[in-house]
C-alpha positions as protocol buffer text, in pm:
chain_id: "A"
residue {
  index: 1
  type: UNK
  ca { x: 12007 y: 7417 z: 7446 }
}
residue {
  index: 2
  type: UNK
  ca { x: 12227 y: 7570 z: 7690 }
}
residue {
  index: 3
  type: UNK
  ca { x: 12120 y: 7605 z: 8052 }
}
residue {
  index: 4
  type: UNK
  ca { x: 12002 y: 7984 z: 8134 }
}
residue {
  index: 5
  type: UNK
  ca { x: 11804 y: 7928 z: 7833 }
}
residue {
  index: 6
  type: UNK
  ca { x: 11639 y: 7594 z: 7957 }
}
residue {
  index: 7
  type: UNK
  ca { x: 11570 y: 7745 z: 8305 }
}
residue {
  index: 8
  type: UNK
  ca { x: 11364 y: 8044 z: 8145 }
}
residue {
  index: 9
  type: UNK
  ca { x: 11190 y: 7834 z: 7954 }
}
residue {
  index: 10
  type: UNK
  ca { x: 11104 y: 7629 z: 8289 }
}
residue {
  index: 11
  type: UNK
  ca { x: 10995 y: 7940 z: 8477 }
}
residue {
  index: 12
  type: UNK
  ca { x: 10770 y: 8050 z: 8210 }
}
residue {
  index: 13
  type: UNK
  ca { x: 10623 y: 7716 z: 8191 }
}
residue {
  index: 14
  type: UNK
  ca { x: 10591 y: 7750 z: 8595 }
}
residue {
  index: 15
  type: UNK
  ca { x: 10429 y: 8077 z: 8538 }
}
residue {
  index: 16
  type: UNK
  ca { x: 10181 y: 7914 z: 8264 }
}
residue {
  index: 17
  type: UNK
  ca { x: 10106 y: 7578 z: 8500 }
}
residue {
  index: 18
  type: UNK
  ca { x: 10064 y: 7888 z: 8780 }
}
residue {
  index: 19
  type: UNK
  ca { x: 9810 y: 8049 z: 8608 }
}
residue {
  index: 20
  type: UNK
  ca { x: 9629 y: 7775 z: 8477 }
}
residue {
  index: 21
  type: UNK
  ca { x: 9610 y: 7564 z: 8823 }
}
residue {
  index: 22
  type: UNK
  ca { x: 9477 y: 7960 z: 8986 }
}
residue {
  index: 23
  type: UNK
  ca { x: 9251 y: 7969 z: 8669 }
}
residue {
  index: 24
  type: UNK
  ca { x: 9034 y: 7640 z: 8722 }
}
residue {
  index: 25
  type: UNK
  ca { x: 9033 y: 7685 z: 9083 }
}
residue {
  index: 26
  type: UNK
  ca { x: 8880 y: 7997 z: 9137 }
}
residue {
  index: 27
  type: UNK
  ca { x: 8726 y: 8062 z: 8800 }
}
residue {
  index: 28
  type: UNK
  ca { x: 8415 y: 7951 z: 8981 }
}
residue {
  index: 29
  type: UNK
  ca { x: 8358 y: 8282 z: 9160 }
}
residue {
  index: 30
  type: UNK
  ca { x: 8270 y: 8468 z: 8834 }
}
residue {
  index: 31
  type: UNK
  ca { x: 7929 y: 8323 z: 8842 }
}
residue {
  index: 32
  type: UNK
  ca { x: 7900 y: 8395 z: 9241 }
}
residue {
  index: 33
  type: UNK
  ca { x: 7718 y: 8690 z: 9404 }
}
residue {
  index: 34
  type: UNK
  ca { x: 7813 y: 8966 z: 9643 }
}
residue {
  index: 35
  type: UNK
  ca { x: 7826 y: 8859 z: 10045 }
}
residue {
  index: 36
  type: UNK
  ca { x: 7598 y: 8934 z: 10273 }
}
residue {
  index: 37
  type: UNK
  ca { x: 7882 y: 8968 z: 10528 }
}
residue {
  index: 38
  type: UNK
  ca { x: 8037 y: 9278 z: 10420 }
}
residue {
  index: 39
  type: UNK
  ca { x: 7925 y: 9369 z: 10082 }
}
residue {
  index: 40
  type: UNK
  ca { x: 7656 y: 9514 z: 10163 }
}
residue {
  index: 41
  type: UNK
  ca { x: 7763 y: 9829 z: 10358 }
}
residue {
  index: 42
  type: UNK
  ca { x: 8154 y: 9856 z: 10155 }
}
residue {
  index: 43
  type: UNK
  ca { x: 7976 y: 9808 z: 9799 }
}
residue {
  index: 44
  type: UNK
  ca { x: 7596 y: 9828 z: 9708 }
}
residue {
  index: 45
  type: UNK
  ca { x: 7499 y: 10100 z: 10047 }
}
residue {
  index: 46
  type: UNK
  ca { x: 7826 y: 10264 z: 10001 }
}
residue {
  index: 47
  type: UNK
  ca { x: 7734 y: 10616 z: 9823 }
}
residue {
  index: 48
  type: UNK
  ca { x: 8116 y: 10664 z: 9829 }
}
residue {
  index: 49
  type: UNK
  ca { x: 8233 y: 10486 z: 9583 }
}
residue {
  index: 50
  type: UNK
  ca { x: 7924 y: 10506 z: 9321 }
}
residue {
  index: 51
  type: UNK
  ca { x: 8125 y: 10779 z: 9135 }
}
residue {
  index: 52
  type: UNK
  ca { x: 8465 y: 10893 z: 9117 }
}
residue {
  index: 53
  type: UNK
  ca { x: 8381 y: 11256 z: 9191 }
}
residue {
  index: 54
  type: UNK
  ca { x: 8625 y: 11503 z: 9305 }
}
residue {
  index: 55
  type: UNK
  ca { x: 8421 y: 11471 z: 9645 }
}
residue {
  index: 56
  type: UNK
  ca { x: 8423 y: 11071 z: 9700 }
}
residue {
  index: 57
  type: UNK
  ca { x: 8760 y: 11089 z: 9648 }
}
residue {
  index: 58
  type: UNK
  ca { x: 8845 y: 11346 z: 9899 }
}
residue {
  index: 59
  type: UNK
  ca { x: 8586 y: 11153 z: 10140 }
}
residue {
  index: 60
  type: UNK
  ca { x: 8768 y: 10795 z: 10026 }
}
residue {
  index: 61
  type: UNK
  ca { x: 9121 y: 10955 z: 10083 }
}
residue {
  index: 62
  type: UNK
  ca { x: 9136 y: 11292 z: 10368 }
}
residue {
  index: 63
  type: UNK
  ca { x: 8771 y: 11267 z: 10511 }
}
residue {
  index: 64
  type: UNK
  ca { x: 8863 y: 11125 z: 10906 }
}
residue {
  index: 65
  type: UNK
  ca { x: 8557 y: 11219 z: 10995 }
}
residue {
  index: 66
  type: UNK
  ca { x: 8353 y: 10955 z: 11223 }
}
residue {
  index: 67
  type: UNK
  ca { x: 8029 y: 10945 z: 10960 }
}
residue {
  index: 68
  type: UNK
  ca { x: 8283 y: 10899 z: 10646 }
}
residue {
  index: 69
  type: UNK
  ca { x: 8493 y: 10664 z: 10837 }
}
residue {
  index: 70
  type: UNK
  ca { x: 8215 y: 10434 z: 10985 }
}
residue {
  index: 71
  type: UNK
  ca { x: 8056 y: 10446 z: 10618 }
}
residue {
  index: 72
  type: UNK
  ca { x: 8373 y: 10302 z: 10435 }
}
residue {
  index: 73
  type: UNK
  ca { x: 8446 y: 10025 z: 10691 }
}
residue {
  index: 74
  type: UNK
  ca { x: 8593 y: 10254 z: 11025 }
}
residue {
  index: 75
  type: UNK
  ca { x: 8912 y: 10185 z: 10918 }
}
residue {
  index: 76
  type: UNK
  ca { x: 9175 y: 10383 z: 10693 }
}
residue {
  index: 77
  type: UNK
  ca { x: 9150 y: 10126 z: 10397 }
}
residue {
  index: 78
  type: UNK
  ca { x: 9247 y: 10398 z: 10057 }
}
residue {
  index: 79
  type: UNK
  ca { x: 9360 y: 10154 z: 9829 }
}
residue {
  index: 80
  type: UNK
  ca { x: 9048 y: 9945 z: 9904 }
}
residue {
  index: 81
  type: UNK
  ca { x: 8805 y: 10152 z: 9864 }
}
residue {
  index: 82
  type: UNK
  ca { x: 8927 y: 10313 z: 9579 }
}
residue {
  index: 83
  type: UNK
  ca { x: 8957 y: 9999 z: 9373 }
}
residue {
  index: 84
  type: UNK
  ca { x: 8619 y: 9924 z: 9462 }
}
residue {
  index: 85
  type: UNK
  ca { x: 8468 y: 10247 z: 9330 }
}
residue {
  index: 86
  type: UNK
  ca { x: 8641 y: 10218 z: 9002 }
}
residue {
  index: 87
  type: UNK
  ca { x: 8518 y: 9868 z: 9049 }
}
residue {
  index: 88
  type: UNK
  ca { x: 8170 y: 10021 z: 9057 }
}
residue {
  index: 89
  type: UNK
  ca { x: 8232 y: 10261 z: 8770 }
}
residue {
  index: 90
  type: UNK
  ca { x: 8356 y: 9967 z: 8513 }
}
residue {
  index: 91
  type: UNK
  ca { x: 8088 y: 9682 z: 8668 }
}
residue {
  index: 92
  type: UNK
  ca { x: 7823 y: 9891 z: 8754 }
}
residue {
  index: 93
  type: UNK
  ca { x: 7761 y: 9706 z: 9079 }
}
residue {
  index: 94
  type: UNK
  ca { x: 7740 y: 9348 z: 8879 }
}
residue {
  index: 95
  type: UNK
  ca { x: 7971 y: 9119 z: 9138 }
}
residue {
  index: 96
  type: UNK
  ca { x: 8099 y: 8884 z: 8839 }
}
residue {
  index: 97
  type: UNK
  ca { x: 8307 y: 9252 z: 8733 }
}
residue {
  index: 98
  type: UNK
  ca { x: 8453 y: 9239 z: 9114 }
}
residue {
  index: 99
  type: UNK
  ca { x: 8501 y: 8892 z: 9165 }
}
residue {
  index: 100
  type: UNK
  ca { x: 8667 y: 8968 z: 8848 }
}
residue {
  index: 101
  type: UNK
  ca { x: 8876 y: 9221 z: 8928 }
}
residue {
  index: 102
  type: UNK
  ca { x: 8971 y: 9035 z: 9231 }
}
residue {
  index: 103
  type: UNK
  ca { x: 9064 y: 8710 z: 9073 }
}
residue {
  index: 104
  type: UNK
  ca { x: 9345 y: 8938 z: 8826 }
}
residue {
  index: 105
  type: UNK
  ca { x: 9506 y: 9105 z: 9135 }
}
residue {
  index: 106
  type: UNK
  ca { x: 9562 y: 8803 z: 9307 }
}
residue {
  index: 107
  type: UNK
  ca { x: 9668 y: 8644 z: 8970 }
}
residue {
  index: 108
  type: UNK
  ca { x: 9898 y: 8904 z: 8950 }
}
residue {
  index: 109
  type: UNK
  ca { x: 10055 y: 8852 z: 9328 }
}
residue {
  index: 110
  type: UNK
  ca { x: 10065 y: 8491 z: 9292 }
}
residue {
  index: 111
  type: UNK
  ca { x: 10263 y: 8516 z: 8986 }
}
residue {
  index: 112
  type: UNK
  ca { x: 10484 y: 8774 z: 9142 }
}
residue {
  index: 113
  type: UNK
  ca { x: 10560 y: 8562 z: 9393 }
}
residue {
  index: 114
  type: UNK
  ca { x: 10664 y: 8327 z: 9171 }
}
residue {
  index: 115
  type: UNK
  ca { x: 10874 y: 8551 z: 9000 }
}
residue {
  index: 116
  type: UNK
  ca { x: 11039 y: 8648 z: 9334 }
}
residue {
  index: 117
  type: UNK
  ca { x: 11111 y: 8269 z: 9433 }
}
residue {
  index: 118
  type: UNK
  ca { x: 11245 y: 8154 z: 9107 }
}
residue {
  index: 119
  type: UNK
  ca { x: 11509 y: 8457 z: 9098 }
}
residue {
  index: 120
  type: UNK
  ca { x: 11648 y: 8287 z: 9410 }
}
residue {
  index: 121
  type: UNK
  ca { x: 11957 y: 8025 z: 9386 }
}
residue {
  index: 122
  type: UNK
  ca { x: 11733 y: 7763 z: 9488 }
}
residue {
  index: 123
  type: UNK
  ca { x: 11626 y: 7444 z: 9292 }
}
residue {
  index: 124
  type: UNK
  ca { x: 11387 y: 7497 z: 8985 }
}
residue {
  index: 125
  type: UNK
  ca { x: 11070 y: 7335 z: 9136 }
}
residue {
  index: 126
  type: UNK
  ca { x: 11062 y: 7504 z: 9480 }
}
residue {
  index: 127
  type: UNK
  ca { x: 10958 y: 7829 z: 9348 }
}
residue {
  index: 128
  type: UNK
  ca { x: 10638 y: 7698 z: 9147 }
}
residue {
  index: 129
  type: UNK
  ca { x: 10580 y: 7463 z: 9486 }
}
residue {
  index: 130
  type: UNK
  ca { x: 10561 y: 7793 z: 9667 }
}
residue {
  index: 131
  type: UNK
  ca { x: 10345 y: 7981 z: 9480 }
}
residue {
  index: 132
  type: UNK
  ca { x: 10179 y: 7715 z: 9420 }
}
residue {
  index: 133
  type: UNK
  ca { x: 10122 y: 7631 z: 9808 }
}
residue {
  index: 134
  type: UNK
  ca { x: 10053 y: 8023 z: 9837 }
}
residue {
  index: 135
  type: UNK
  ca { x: 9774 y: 8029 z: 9572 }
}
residue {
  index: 136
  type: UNK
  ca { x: 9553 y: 7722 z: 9700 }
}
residue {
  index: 137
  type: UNK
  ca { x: 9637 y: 7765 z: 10071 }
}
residue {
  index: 138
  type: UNK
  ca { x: 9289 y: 7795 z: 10215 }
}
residue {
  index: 139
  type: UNK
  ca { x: 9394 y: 8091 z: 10457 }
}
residue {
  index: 140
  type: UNK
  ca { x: 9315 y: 8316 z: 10190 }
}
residue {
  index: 141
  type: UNK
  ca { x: 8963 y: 8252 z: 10162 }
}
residue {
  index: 142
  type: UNK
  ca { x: 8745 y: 8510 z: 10303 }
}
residue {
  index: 143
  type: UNK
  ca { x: 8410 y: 8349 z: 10365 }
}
């Protein structure tokens, strides 16, 4: 087996360990329930992003208003919200669908990541130690 060859198959196994090690680690938040720190007032009082009407969406994305703004967090967060009302529209407000929907996307960076650090002329296992570091690294916890 010739070397380029042996290196992909490394990375994918990286990618696989990756996912597995992000898998058992946070699979545990499917069975968890919303916050009482901040879910409350972005998710279940929200009427913003309970449908993805042609209004919400102007209110989610040009409203600046001071009653839109303080209702979806009195910030500018678009991207947020809006995955969290099409969050609503596939769950239905059940917080296993976010937590969900949270654990893919940052499945998806992680591995990304991963990606980006093995495409660098570095040695094989420093990549996966990086992502790896990035994926368990406490800082990203939110409670």
């Amino acid at each position: 087996m010739d070397q380029q060859r042996q290196q992909k198959y490394l990375a994918y196994g990286g990618g696989v360990f990756l996912t597995l090690v992000i898998l058992i680690i946070y699979f545990r938040v499917l069975s968890f329930d919303f916050l009482i720190y901040d879910d409350d007032w972005l998710v279940l009082d929200n009427p913003y992003i309970k449908s993805l009407s042609l209004l919400n969406l102007f209110h989610i994305l040009l409203d600046f208003t001071r009653e839109t703004r303080v209702l979806l967090g009195a910030e500018y967060l678009p991207l947020r919200d809006l995955v969290t009302a099409f969050d609503w529209w596939l769950w239905q407000g059940r917080a296993s669908g976010f937590h969900l929907t949270n654990l893919v996307f940052y499945l998806g960076c992680c591995l990304l990541l991963y990606r980006f650090l093995a495409r660098q002329q570095v040695h094989p296992i420093l990549p996966l130690l990086g992502a790896l570091l990035f994926a368990v690294h406490p800082a990203h916890v939110e409670s």
